Amino acid sequence: MVLSLILALCTLLSGCIVDDGYHHRHHHHHYDGRGW
């Protein structure tokens, strides 16, 4: 039970971090490309 909970938390945190980093980078690149 505890292990599965920790695993779920780790997955959620990891996914959030990766998603946030990718989104930020993508957004930055997009704005750079458009020349805002």
Coordinates of N, CA and C in Angstrom, one line a residue:
M1 N 0.8 -1.2 0.0 CA 0.0 0.0 0.0 C 0.9 1.3 0.0
V2 N 1.8 1.3 1.0 CA 2.7 2.5 1.1 C 3.6 2.6 -0.2
L3 N 4.1 1.5 -0.6 CA 5.0 1.5 -1.8 C 4.2 2.1 -3.0
S4 N 3.0 1.6 -3.2 CA 2.2 2.0 -4.4 C 1.9 3.5 -4.3
L5 N 1.7 4.0 -3.1 CA 1.4 5.4 -2.8 C 2.6 6.3 -3.2
I6 N 3.8 5.8 -2.7 CA 5.0 6.5 -3.0 C 5.3 6.5 -4.5
L7 N 5.1 5.4 -5.1 CA 5.3 5.3 -6.6 C 4.4 6.2 -7.3
A8 N 3.1 6.3 -6.9 CA 2.1 7.2 -7.6 C 2.6 8.6 -7.4
L9 N 3.0 9.0 -6.2 CA 3.5 10.3 -5.9 C 4.7 10.7 -6.8
C10 N 5.6 9.8 -6.8 CA 6.8 10.0 -7.6 C 6.5 10.2 -9.1
T11 N 5.6 9.4 -9.6 CA 5.2 9.5 -11.0 C 4.5 10.8 -11.3
L12 N 3.6 11.2 -10.4 CA 2.9 12.5 -10.5 C 3.9 13.6 -10.5
L13 N 4.8 13.6 -9.5 CA 5.8 14.7 -9.4 C 6.7 14.7 -10.7
S14 N 7.1 13.6 -11.1 CA 8.0 13.5 -12.2 C 7.3 14.0 -13.5
G15 N 6.1 13.6 -13.7 CA 5.3 14.0 -14.8 C 5.1 15.5 -14.8
C16 N 4.8 16.0 -13.6 CA 4.5 17.5 -13.5 C 5.8 18.3 -13.9
I17 N 6.9 17.8 -13.3 CA 8.2 18.5 -13.6 C 8.5 18.5 -15.0
V18 N 8.4 17.3 -15.6 CA 8.8 17.1 -17.0 C 7.8 18.0 -17.9
D19 N 6.5 17.9 -17.6 CA 5.5 18.6 -18.4 C 5.8 20.1 -18.3
D20 N 6.0 20.6 -17.0 CA 6.3 22.0 -16.8 C 7.5 22.5 -17.6
G21 N 8.6 21.7 -17.5 CA 9.8 22.1 -18.2 C 9.6 22.2 -19.7
Y22 N 8.9 21.1 -20.2 CA 8.7 21.1 -21.7 C 7.8 22.2 -22.1
H23 N 6.8 22.5 -21.4 CA 5.8 23.5 -21.7 C 6.5 24.9 -21.7
H24 N 7.3 25.1 -20.7 CA 8.0 26.4 -20.6 C 9.0 26.6 -21.7
R25 N 9.7 25.5 -22.0 CA 10.7 25.6 -23.1 C 10.0 25.8 -24.4
H26 N 8.9 25.1 -24.7 CA 8.1 25.2 -25.9 C 7.6 26.6 -26.1
H27 N 7.0 27.1 -25.0 CA 6.4 28.5 -25.0 C 7.5 29.5 -25.4
H28 N 8.7 29.4 -24.7 CA 9.7 30.3 -24.9 C 10.2 30.3 -26.4
H29 N 10.3 29.1 -26.9 CA 10.8 28.9 -28.3 C 9.7 29.5 -29.2
H30 N 8.5 29.3 -28.9 CA 7.4 29.8 -29.8 C 7.4 31.3 -29.8
Y31 N 7.6 31.9 -28.7 CA 7.6 33.4 -28.6 C 8.8 33.9 -29.4
D32 N 10.0 33.2 -29.2 CA 11.2 33.6 -29.9 C 11.0 33.6 -31.4
G33 N 10.3 32.5 -31.8 CA 10.1 32.3 -33.3 C 9.2 33.4 -33.9
R34 N 8.2 33.8 -33.1 CA 7.3 34.8 -33.6 C 7.9 36.2 -33.5
G35 N 8.9 36.3 -32.7 CA 9.5 37.6 -32.5 C 8.7 38.6 -31.7
W36 N 8.1 38.1 -30.6 CA 7.2 39.0 -29.8 C 8.1 39.9 -29.0

